[in-house]
mmCIF file of C-alpha atoms and ligand atoms in Angstrom:
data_model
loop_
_atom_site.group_PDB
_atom_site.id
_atom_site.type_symbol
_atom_site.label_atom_id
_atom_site.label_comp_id
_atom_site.label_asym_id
_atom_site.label_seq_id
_atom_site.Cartn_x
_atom_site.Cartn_y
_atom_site.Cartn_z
ATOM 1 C CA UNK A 1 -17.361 -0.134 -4.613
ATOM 2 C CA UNK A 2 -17.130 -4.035 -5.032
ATOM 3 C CA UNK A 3 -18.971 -5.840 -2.090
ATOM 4 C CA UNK A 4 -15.651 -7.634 -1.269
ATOM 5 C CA UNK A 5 -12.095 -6.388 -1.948
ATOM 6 C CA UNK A 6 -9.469 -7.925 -0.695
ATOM 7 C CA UNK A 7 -5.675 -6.390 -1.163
ATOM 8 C CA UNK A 8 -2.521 -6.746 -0.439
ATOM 9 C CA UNK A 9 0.013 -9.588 -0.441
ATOM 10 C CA UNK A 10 -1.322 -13.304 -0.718
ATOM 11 C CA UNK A 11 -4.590 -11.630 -1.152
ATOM 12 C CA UNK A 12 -4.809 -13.753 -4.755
ATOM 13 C CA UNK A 13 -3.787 -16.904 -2.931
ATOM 14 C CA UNK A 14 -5.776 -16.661 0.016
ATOM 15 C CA UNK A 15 -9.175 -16.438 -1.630
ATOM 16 C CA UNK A 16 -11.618 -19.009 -2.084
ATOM 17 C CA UNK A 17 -12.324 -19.417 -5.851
ATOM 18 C CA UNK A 18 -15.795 -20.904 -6.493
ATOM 19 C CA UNK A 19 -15.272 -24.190 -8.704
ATOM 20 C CA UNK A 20 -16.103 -24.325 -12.658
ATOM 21 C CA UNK A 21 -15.259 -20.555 -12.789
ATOM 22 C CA UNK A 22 -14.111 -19.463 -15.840
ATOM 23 C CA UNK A 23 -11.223 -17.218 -16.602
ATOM 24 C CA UNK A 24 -10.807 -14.817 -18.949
ATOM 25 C CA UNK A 25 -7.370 -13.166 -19.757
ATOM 26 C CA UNK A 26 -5.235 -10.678 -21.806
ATOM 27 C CA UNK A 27 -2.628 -12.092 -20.793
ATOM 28 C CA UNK A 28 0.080 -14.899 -22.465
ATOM 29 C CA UNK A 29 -0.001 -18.327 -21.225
ATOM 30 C CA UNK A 30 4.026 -17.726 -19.674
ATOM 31 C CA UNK A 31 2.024 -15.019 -17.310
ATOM 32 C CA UNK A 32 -0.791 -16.047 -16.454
ATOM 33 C CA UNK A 33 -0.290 -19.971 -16.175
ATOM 34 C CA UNK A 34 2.378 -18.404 -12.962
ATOM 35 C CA UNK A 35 -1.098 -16.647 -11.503
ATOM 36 C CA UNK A 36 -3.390 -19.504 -11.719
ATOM 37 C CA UNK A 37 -0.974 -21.771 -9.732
ATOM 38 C CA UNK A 38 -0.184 -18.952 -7.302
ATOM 39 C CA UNK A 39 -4.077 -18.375 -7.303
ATOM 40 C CA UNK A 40 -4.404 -22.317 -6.434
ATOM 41 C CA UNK A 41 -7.451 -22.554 -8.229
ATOM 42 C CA UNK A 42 -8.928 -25.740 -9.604
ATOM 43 C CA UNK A 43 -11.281 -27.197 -11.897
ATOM 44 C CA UNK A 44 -11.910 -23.761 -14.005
ATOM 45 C CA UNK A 45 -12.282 -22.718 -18.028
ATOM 46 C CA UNK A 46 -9.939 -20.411 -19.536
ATOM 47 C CA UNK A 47 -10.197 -17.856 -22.621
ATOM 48 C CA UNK A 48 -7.094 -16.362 -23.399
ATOM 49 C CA UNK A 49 -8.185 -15.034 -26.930
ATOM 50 C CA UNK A 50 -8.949 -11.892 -25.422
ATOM 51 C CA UNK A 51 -6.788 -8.830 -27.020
ATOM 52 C CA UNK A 52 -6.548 -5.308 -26.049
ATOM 53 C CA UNK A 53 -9.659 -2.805 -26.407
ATOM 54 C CA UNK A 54 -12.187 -5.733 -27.117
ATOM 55 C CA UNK A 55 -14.762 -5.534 -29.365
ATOM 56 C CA UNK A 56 -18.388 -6.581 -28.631
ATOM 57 C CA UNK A 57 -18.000 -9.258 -31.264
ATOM 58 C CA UNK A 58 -15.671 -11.112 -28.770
ATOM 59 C CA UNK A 59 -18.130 -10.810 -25.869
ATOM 60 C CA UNK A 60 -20.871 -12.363 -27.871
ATOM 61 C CA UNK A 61 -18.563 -14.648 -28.810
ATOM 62 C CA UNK A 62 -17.292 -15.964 -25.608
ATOM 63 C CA UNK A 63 -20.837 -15.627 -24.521
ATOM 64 C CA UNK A 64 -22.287 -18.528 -26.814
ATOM 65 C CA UNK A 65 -18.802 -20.454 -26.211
ATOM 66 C CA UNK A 66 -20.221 -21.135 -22.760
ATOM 67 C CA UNK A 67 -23.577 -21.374 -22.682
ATOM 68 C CA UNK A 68 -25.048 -24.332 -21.151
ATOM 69 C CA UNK A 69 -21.212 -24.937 -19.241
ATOM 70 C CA UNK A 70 -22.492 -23.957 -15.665
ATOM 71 C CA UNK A 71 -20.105 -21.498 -15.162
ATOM 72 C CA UNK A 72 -20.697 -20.353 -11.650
ATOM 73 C CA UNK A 73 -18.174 -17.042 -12.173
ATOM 74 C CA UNK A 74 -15.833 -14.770 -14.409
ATOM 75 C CA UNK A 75 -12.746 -14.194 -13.663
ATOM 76 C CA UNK A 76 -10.968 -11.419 -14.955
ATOM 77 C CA UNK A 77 -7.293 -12.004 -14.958
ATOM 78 C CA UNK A 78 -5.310 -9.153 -16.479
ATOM 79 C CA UNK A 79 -5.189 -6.093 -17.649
ATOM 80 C CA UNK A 80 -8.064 -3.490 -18.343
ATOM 81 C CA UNK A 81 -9.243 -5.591 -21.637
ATOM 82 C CA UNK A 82 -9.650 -8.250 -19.588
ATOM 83 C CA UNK A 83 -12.060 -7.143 -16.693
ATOM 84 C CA UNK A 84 -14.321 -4.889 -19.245
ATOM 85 C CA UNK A 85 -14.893 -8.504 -20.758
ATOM 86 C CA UNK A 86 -15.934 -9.684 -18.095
ATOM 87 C CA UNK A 87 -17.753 -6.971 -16.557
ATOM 88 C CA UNK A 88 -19.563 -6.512 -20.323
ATOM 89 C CA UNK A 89 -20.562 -10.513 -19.925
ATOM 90 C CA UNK A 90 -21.426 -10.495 -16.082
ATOM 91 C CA UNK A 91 -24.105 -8.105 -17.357
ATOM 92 C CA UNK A 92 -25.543 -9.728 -20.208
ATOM 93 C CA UNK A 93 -25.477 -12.861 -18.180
ATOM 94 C CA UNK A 94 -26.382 -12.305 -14.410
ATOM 95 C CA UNK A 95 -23.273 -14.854 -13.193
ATOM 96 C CA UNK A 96 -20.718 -13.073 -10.720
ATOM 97 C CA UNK A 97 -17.286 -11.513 -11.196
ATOM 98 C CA UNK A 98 -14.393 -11.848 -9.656
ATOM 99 C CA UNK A 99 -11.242 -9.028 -11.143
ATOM 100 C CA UNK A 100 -7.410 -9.585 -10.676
ATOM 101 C CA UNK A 101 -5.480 -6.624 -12.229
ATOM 102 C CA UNK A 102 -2.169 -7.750 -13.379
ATOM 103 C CA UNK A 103 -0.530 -5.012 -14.462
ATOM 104 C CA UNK A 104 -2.268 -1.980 -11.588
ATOM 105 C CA UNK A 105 -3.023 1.067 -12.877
ATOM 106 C CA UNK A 106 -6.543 0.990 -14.948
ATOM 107 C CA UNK A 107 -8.339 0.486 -11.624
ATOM 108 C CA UNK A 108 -11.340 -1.184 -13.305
ATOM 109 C CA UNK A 109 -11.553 -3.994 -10.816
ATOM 110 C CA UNK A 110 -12.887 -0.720 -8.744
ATOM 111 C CA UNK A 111 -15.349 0.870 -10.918
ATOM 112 C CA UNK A 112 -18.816 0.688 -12.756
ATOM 113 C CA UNK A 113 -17.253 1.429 -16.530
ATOM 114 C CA UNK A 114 -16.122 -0.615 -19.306
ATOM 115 C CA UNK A 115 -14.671 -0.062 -22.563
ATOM 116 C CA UNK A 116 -15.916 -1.854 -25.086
ATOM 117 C CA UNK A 117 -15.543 -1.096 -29.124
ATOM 118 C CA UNK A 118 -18.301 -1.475 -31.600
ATOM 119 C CA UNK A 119 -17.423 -0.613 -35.467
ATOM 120 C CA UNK A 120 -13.803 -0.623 -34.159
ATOM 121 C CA UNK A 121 -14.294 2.167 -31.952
ATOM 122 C CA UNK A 122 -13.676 2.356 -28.016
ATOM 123 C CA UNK A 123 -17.273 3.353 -26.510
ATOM 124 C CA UNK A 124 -16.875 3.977 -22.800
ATOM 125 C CA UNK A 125 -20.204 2.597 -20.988
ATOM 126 C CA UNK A 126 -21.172 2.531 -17.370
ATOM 127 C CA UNK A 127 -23.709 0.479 -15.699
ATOM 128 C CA UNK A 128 -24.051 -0.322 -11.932
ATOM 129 C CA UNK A 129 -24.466 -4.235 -13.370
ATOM 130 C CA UNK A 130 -20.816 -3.446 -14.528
ATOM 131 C CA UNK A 131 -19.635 -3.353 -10.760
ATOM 132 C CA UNK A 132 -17.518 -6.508 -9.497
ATOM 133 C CA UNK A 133 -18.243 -8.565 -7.225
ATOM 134 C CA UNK A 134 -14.962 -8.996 -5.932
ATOM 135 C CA UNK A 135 -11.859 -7.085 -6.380
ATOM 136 C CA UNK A 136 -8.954 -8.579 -5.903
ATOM 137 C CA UNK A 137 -5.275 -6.536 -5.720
ATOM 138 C CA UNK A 138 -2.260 -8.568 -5.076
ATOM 139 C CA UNK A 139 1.276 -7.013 -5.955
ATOM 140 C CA UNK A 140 2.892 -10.215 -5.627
ATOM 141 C CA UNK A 141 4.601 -10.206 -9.355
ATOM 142 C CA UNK A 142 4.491 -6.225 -9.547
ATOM 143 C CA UNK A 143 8.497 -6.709 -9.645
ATOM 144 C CA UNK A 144 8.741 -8.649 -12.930
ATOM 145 C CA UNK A 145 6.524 -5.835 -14.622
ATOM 146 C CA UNK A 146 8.405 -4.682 -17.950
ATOM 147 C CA UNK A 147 9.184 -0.729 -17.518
ATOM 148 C CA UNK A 148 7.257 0.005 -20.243
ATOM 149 C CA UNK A 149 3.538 -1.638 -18.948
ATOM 150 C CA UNK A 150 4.696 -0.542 -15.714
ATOM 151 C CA UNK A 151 5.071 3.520 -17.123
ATOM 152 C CA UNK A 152 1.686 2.665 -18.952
ATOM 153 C CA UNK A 153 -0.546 1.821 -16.253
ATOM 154 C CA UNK A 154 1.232 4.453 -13.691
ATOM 155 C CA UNK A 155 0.521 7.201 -16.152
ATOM 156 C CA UNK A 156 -3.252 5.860 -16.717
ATOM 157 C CA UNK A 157 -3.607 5.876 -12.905
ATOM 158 C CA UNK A 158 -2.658 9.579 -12.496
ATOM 159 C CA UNK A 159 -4.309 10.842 -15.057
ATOM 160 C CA UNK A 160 -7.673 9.057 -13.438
ATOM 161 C CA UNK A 161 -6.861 10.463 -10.079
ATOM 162 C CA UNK A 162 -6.131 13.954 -11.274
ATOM 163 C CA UNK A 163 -9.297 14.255 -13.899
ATOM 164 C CA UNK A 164 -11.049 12.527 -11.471
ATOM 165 C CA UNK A 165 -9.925 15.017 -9.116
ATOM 166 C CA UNK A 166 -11.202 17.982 -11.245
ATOM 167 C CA UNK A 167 -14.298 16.657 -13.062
ATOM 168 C CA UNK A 168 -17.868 18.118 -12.116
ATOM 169 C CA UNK A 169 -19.162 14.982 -10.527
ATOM 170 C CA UNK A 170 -16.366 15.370 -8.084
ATOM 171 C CA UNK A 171 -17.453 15.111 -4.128
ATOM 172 C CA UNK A 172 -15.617 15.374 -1.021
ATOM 173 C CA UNK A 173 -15.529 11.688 -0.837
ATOM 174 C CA UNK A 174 -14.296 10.941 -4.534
ATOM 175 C CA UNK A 175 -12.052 14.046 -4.040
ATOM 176 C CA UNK A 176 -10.176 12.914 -1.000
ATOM 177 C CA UNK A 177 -9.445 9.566 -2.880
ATOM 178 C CA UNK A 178 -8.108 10.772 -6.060
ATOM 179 C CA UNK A 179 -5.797 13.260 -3.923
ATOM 180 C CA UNK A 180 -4.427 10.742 -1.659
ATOM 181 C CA UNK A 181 -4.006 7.969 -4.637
ATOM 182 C CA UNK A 182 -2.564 10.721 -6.735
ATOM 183 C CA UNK A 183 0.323 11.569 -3.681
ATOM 184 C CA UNK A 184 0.760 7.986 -3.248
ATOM 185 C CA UNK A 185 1.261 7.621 -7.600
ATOM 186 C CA UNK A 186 3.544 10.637 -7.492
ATOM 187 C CA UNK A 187 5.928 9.475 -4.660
ATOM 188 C CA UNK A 188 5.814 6.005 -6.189
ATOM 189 C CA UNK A 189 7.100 7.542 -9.513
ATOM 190 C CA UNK A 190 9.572 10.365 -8.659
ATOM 191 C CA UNK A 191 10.961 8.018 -6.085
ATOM 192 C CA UNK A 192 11.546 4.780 -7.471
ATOM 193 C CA UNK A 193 8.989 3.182 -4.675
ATOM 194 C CA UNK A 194 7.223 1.271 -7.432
ATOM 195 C CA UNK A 195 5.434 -1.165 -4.630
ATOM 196 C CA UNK A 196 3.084 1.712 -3.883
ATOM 197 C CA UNK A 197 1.894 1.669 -7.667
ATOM 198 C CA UNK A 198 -0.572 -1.268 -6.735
ATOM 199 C CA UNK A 199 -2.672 0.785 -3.657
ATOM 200 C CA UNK A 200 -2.456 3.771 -5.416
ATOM 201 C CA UNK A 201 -4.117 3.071 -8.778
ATOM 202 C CA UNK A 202 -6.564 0.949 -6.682
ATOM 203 C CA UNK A 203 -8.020 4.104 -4.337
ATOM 204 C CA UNK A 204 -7.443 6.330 -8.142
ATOM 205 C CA UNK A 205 -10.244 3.611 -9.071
ATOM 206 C CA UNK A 206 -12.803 4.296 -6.132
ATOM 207 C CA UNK A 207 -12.279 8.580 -6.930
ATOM 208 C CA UNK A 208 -12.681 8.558 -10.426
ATOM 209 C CA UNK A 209 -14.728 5.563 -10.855
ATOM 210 C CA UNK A 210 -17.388 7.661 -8.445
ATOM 211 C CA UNK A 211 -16.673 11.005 -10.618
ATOM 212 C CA UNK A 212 -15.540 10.284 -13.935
ATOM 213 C CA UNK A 213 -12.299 11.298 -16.578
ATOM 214 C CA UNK A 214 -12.592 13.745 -18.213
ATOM 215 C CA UNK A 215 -10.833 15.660 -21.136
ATOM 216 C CA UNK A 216 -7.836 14.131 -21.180
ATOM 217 C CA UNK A 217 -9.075 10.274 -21.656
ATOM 218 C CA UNK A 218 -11.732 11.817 -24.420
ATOM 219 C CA UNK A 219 -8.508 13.122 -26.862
ATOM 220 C CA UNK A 220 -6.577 10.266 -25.918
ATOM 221 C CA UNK A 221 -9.084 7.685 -27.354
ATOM 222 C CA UNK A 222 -8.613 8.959 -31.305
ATOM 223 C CA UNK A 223 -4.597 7.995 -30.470
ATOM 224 C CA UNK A 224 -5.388 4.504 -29.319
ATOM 225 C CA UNK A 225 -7.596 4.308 -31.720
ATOM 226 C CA UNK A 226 -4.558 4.037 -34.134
ATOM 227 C CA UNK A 227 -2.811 1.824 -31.866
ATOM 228 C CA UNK A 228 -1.116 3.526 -29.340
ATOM 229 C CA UNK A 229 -1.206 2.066 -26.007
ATOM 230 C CA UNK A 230 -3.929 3.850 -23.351
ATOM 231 C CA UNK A 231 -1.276 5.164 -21.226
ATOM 232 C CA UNK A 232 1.529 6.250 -23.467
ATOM 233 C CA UNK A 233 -1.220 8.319 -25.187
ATOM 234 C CA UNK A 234 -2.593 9.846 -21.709
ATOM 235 C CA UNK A 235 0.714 11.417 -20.996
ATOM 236 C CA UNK A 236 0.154 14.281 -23.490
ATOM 237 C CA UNK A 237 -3.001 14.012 -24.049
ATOM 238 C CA UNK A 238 -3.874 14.190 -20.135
ATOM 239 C CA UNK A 239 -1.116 17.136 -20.137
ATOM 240 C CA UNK A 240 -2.463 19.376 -22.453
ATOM 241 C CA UNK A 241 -5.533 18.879 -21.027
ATOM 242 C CA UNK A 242 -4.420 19.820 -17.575
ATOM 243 C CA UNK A 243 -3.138 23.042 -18.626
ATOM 244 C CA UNK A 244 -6.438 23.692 -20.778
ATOM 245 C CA UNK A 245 -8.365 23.588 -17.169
ATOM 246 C CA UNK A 246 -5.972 25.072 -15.407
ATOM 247 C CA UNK A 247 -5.781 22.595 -13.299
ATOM 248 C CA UNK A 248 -3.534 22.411 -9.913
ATOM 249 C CA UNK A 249 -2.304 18.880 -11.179
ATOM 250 C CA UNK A 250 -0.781 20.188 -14.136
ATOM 251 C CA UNK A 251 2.583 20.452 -13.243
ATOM 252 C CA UNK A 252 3.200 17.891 -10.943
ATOM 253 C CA UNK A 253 1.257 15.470 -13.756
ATOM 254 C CA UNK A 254 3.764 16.478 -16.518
ATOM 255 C CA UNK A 255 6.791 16.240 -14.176
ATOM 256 C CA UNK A 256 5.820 12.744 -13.840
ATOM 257 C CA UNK A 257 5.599 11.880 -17.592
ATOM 258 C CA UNK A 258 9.145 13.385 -18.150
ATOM 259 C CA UNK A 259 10.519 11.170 -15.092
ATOM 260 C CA UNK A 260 8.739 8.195 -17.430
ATOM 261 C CA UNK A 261 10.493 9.410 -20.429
ATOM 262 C CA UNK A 262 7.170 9.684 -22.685
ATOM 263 C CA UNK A 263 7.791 10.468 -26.061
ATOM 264 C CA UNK A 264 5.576 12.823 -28.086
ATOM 265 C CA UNK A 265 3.019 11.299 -30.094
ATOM 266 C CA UNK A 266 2.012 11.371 -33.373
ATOM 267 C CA UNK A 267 -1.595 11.266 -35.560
ATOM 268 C CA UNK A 268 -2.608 9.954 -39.265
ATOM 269 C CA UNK A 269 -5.454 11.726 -39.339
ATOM 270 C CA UNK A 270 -6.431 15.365 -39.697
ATOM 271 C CA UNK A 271 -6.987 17.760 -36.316
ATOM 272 C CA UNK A 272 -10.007 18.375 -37.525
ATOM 273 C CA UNK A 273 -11.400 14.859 -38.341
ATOM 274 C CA UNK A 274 -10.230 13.758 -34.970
ATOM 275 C CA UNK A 275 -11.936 16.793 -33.527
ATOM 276 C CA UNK A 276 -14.665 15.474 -34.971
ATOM 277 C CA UNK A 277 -14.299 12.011 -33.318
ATOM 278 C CA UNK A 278 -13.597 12.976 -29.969
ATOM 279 C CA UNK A 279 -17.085 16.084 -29.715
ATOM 280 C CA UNK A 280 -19.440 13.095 -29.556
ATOM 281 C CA UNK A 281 -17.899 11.892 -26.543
ATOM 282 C CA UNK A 282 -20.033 13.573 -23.951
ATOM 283 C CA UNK A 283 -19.247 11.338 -21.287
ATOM 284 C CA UNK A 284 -16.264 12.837 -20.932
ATOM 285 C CA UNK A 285 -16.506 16.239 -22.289
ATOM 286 C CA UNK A 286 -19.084 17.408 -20.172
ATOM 287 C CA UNK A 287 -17.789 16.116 -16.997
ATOM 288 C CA UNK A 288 -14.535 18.469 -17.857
ATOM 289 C CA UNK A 289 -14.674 21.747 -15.836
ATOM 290 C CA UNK A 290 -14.328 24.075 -18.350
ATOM 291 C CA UNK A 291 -16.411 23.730 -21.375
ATOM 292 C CA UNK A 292 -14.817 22.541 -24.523
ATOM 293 C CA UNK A 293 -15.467 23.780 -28.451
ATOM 294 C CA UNK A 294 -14.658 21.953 -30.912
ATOM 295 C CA UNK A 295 -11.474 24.903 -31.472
ATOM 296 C CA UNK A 296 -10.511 24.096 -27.998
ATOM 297 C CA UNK A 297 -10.069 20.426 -29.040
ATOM 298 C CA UNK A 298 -8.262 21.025 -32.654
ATOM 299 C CA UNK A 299 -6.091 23.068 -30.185
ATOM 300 C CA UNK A 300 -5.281 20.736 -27.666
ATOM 301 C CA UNK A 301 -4.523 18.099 -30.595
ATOM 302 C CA UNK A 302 -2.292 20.827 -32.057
ATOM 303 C CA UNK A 303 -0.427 21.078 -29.279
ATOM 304 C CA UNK A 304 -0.163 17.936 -28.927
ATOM 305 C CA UNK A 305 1.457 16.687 -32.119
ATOM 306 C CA UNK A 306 2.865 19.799 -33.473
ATOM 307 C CA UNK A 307 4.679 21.144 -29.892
ATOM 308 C CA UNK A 308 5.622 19.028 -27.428
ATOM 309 C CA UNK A 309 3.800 19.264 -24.610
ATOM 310 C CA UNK A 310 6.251 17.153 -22.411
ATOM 311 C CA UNK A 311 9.386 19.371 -23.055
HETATM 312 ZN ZN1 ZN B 1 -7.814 5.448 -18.254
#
């Protein structure tokens, strides 16, 4: 876990930013122009050329931007893009980071993995030099959140919890967070308490980010590889997959998708090239409790554009 995490509302105002940090940011300048002054920070750098799955082209990039500037941290101010930059850069780099989610559910402020694509595809890496510094979780504009991020990053937070829950690097300790921040993500959905999103995809990021995903995230990727957005593509993807492992999350974790009115998906590409994408991804695949052929995955793909899963 970061050293220092600090949660829950003014959490983002309260803290003590160091000066000439810079921040880095997904996000539009209408967004995150309301964080900074709600931050109060002063005297920083900002890069807001930062778009979603970054390549490690724009690392190196922002890398050589700021060489020689004294930056004394990172700050990563957004979504998940945002805070793999920066964890990708504290690495090469040595200086501190400091990650603000601002849309709560990839819980990467909590965790030692990035995501970071190289010939246009998403590589998932995981270093201890990855791990923040500080994490910082403030729901202070969680109620301006369009419905669709907001289904996006709930979606991606369950699906952690619950693979998390089931994968073979699973302990008592990562287990007892992923349930908990699953029950919290559940009630938070099926009952309209969308507050609770924040806490719960934050304690989904200390149980998975201690076990790992599994093989829901590893078919998902091939669907955000064609531009579908990580969550959306998790709510089949991490359904089908649940039901492949039999696991005891499978029907509360498809309940939820229908009460977030997911629609089925769709894929250019062949099953079977996309098969052949997704068997390489080890990572995942053998952190999945059953083991998976490359059948099992031309099936689960099946099922997932040809039936649908959701119904
Ligand atoms: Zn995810």
């Amino acid at each position: 876990m970061p050293r220092k995490i600090a949660y829950g509302a003014n959490a983002a105002s309260e803290f003590q930013y160091p000066e000439n940090s810079l921040v880095i940011t997904t996000t539009t300048p209408d967004i995150y122009e309301k964080w900074l002054n709600y931050m109060g920070i002063k005297k920083y750098e900002i890069y807001d050329k930062v778009t979603p799955d970054p390549a490690i082209e724009t690392i190196e990039e922002i890398k050589r931007k700021y060489e020689g500037k004294q930056i004394s941290a990172y700050i990563g101010l957004g979504g998940g893009s945002s805070m793999d930059v920066c964890k990708y850069l504290g690495k090469l780099t040595g200086i501190p980071k400091i990650l603000i989610p601002t849309t709560f559910g990839t819980g990467a402020e909590m965790t030692t993995y990035a995501v970071v694509s190289f010939d246009h595809k998403k590589k998932l890496l995981q270093d201890e030099a990855f791990l923040a510094d500080a994490a910082i979780v403030d729901p202070y504009f969680l109620p301006g959140t369009p419905f669709n991020i907001m289904r996006n990053s709930a979606c991606d937070a369950l699906a952690q919890a619950s693979e998390g829950y089931d994968s073979k690097l699973g302990n008592p300790f990562t287990k007892l967070f992923c349930k908990e921040a699953f029950d919290i993500l559940d009630n938070a959905i099926m009952n309209d308490k969308h507050d609770l999103l924040p806490y719960g995809a934050m304690l989904s990021g200390i149980g998975f980010g201690n076990s790992s995903t599994t093989l829901g995230h590893a078919l998902s990727y091939v669907f955000s590889n064609e531009g579908v957005p990580h969550g959306y593509s998790l709510s089949s993807c991490t359904t089908v997959a649940h039901k492949f492992n039999k696991s005891a999350y499978y029907e509360r974790f498809k309940k939820t998708c229908q009460k977030l009115k997911f629609e089925r998906l769709t894929l250019k590409q062949s099953l079977d090239e996309a098969a052949d994408v997704i068997m390489p991804d080890r990572g995942h695949l053998d952190n999945n409790p059953i083991e998976v052929t490359k059948q099992d995955i031309v099936n689960c793909l099946d099922e997932i554009v040809n039936k649908n899963p959701l119904q």
